[in-house]
Short mmCIF file of C-alpha atoms in Angstrom, two decimals:
data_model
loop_
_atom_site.label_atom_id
_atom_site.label_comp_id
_atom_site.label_asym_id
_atom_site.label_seq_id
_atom_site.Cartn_x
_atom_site.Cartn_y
_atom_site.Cartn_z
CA UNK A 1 72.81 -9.88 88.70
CA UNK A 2 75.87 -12.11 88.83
CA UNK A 3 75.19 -15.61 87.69
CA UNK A 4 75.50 -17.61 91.09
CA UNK A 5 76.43 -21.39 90.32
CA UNK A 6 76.27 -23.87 93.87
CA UNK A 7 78.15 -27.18 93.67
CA UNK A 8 78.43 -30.12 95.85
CA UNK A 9 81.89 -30.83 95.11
CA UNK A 10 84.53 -28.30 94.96
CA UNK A 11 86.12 -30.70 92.16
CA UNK A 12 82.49 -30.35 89.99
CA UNK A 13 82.79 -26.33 90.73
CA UNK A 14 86.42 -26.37 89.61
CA UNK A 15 85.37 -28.26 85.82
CA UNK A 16 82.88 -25.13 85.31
CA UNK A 17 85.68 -22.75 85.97
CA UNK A 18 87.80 -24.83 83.46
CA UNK A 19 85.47 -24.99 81.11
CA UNK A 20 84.30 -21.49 81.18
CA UNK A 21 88.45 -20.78 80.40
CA UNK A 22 88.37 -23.19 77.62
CA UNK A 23 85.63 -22.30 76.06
CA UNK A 24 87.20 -18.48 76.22
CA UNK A 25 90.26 -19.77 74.88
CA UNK A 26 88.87 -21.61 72.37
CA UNK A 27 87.12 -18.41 70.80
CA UNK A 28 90.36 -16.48 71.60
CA UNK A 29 93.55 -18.17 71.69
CA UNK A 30 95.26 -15.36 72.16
CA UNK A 31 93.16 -14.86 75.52
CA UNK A 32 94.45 -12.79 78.64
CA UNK A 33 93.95 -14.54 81.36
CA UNK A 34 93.83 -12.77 85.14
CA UNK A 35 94.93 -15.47 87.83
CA UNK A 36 94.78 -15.24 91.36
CA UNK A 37 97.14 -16.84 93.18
CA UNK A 38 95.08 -18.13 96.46
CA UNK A 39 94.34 -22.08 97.46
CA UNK A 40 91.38 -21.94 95.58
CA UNK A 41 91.33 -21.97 92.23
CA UNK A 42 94.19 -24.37 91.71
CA UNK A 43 92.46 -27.24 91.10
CA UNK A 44 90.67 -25.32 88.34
CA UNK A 45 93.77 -24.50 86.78
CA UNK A 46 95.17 -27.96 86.79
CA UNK A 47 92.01 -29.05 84.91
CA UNK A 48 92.31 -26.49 82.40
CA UNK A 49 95.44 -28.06 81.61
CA UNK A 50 94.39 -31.21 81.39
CA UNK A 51 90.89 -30.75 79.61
CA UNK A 52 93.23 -28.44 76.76
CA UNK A 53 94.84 -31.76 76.01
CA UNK A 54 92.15 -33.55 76.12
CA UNK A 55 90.05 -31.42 74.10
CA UNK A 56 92.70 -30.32 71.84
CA UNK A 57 92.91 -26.11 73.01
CA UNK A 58 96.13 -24.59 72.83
CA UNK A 59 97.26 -22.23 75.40
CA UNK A 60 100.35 -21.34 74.32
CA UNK A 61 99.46 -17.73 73.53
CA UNK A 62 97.54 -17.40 76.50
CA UNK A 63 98.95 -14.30 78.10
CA UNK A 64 98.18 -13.87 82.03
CA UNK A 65 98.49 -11.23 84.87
CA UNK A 66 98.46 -12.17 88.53
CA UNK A 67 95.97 -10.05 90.84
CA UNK A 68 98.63 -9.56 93.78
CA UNK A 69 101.88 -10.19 95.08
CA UNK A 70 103.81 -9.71 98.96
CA UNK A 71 105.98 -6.42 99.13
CA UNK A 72 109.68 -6.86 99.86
CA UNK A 73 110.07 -10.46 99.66
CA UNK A 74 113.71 -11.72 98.13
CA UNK A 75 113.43 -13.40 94.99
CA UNK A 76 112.91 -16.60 94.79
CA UNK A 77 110.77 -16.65 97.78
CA UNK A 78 108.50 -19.49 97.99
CA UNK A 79 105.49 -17.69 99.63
CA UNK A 80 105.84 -15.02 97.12
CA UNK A 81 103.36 -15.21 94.15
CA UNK A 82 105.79 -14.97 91.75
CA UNK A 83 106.94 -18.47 93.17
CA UNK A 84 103.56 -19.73 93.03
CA UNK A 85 103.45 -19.07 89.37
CA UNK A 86 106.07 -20.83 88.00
CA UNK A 87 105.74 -23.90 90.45
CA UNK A 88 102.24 -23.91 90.40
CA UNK A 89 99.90 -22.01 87.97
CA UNK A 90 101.83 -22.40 84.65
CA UNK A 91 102.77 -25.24 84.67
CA UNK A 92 99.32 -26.52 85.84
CA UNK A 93 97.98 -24.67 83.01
CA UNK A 94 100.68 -25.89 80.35
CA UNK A 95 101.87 -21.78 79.88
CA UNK A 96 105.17 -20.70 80.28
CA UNK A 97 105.69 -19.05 83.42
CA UNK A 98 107.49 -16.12 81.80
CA UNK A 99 104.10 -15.04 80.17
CA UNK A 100 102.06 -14.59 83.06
CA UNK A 101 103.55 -11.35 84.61
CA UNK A 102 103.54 -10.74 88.69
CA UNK A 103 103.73 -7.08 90.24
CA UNK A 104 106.35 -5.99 91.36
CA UNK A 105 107.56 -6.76 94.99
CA UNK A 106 110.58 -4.14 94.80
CA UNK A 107 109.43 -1.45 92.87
CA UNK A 108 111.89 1.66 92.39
CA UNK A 109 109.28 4.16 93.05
CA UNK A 110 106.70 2.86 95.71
CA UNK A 111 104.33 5.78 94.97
CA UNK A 112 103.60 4.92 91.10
CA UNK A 113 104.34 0.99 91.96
CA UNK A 114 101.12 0.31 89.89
CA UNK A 115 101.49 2.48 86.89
CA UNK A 116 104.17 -0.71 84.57
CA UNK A 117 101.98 -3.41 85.36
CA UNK A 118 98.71 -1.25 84.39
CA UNK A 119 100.31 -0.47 81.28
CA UNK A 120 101.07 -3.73 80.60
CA UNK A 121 97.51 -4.87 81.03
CA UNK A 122 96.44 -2.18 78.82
CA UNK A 123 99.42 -3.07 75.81
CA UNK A 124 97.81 -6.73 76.08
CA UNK A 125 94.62 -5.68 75.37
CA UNK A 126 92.91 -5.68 78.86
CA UNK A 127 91.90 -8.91 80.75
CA UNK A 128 89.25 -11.19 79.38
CA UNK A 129 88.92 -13.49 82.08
CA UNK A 130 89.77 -12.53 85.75
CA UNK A 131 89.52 -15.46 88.23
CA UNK A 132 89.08 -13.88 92.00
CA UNK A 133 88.66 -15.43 95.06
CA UNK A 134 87.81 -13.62 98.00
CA UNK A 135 88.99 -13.23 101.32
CA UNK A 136 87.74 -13.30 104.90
CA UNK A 137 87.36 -9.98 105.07
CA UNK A 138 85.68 -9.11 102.10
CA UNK A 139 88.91 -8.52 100.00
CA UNK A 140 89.82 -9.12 96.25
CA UNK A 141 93.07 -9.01 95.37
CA UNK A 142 94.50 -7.61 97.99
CA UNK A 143 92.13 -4.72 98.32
CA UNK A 144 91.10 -4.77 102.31
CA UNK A 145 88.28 -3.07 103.60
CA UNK A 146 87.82 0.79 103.15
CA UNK A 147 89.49 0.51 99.64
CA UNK A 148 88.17 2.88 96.91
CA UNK A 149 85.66 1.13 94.44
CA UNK A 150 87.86 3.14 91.16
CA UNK A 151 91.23 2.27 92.60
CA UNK A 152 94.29 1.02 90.40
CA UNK A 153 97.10 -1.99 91.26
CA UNK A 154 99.11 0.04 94.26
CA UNK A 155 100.65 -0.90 97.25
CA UNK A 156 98.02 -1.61 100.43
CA UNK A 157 98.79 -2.39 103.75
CA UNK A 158 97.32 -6.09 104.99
CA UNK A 159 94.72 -6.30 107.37
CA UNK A 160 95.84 -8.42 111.13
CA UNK A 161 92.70 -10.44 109.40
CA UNK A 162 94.76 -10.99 106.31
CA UNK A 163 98.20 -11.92 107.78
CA UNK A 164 96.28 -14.42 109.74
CA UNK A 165 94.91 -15.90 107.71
CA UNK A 166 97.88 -15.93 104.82
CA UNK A 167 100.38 -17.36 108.17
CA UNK A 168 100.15 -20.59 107.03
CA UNK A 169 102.26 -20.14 103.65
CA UNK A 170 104.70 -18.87 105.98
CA UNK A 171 107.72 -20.27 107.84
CA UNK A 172 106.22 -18.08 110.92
CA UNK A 173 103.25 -15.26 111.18
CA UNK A 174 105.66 -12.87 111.57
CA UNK A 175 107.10 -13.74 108.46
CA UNK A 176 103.78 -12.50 106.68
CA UNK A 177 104.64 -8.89 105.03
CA UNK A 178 102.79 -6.19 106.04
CA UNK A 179 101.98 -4.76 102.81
CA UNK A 180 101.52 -6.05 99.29
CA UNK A 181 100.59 -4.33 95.53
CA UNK A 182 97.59 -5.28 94.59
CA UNK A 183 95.44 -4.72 90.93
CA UNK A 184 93.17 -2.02 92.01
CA UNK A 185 89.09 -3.04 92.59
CA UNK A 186 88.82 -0.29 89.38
CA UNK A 187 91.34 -2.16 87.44
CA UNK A 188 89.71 -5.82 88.21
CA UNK A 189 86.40 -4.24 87.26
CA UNK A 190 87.50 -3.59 84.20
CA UNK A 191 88.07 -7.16 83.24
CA UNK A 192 85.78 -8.42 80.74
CA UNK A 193 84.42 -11.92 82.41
CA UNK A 194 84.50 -12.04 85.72
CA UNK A 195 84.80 -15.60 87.91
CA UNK A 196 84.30 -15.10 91.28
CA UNK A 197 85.00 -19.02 93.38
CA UNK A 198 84.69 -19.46 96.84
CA UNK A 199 84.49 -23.02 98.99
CA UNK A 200 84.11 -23.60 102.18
CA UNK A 201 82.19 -22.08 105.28
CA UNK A 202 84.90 -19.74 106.70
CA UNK A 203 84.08 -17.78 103.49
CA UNK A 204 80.37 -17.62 103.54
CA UNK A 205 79.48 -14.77 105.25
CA UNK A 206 82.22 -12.75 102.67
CA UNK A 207 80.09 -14.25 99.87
CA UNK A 208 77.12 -13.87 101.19
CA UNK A 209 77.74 -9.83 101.42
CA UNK A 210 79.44 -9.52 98.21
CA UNK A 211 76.68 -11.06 96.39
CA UNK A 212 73.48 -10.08 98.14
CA UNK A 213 74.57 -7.17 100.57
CA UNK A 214 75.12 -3.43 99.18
CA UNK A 215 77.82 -2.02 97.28
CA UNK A 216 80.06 -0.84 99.79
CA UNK A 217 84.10 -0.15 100.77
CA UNK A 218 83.22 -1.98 104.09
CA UNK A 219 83.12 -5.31 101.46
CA UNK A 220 85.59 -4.93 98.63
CA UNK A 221 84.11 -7.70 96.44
CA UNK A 222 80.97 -6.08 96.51
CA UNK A 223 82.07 -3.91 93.68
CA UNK A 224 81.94 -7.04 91.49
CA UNK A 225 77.85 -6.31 91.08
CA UNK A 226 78.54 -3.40 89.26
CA UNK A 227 79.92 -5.20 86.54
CA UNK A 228 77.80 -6.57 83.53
CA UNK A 229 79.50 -10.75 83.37
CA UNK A 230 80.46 -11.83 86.51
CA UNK A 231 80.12 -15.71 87.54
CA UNK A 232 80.00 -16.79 90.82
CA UNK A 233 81.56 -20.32 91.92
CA UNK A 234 80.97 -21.69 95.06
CA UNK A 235 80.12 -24.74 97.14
CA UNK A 236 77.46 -25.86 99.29
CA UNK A 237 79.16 -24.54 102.52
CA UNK A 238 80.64 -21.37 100.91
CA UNK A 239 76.69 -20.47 99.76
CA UNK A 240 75.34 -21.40 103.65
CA UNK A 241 74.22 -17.90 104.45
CA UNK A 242 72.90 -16.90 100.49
CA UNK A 243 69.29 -15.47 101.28
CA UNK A 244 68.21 -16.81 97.86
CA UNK A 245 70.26 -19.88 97.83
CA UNK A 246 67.28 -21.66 96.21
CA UNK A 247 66.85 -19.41 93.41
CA UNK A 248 70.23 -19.59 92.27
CA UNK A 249 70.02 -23.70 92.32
CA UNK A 250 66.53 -23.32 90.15
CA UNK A 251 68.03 -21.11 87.53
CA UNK A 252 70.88 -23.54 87.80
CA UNK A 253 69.64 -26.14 87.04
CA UNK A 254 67.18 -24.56 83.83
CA UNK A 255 70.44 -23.11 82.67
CA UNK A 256 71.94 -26.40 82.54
CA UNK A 257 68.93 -28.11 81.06
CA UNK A 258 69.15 -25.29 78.21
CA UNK A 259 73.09 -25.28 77.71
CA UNK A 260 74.96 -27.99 79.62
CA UNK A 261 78.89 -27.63 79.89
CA UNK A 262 80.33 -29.75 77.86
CA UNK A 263 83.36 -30.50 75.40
CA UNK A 264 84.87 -27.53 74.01
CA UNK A 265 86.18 -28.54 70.98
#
């Protein structure tokens, strides 16, 4: 059973994730770090940042690997992910933006696009932490309903759902690409720690089936209860529709009285 955490406060959620990074780093400086590249985990990041300073963690062999990025975009784009990374997520984080590596959004042979960026994962030792978030539809990464439970980082086409729903990072909504490569739900799986953060009510009924509905391709982040150390991060209105809401705040709340979060170093 995932570990299901339920916060007030987004910011409160967002210090767990941190902490749960720091603490990883901590043990591991060398630590591989999987980063998605959606709204919400970047307040998380920018805490992990500022709690390494704080705490005195170094990240600067922290290694990372982005879940996703658009297909076709020029470089330099700044709705691409790769943009997102170097403005955003490293230098929230305090890593160099040259070692977290994007997929690639022009790749010379569209039907292995995958098979570089999987081999870098594996030459880096595999992911220890993978931070997800989850989409409307169901989706991790950028794997959209229907999409095989063993699959590997590939190109997918998005959803109408998706491009909605991604329109606002863009100039226009028909400036959303139609297709992206994506780390494969097989891939992510393999992942050793798995933090799964969702806020806000638009994303409650996606949470509600991942977590508590069956394992099924009609729900992509379903496939996350399969694995052994996966942590769930959401907010009040994210966990609306949880059928055993109050169980998760009980063992919460004994976890915390057992082992609270605290300073890392």
């Amino acid at each position: 059973m995932a570990d299901v955490n339920i916060f007030a406060d987004p910011g409160d959620a967002a210090a767990v994730v941190a902490d749960l990074v720091l603490r990883a780093a901590h043990a591991k400086p060398d630590l591989v770090l999987g980063v998605a590249t959606g709204a919400t985990p970047l307040l998380a990041y920018r805490l992990i940042g500022q709690l390494a300073d704080r705490d005195s963690v170094a990240l600067d062999r922290v290694r990372g690997f982005a879940l996703d990025e658009y297909l076709g975009l020029e470089p330099g784009h700044p709705s691409s992910y790769r943009a997102t990374v170097d403005s955003e997520i490293a230098p929230a984080l305090g890593v160099a933006a040259e070692h977290i590596l994007v997929p690639e959004p022009h790749p010379s042979d569209p039907t292995d696009a995958g098979r570089a960026f999987e081999a870098s994962i594996r030459a880096a030792g595999g992911i220890d932490v993978q931070i997800l978030g989850i989409g409307s539809t169901g989706h991790i990464g950028f794997n959209e309903p229907g999409s095989s439970l063993s699959s590997r980082t590939r190109i997918k086409t998005l959803s109408a759902r998706t491009r909605d729903d991604n329109a606002r990072y863009f100039a226009s909504p028909d400036d959303v690409p139609h297709h992206a490569i994506t780390q494969g739900i097989g891939t992510i799986l393999e992942a050793r720690h798995l933090i799964l953060m969702a806020f806000g009510e638009q994303k409650a009924n996606a949470i509600a089936e991942a977590i508590e509905g069956g394992v099924t391709a009609r729900v992509p982040a379903s496939a996350v209860q399969l694995h052994p150390h996966v942590t769930v991060i959401v907010d009040d209105a994210a966990a609306s529709r949880l059928q055993h809401r109050d169980y998760y705040l009980h063992a919460q709340q004994a976890q915390h009285r057992r082992a609270p979060h605290g300073s890392v170093a």
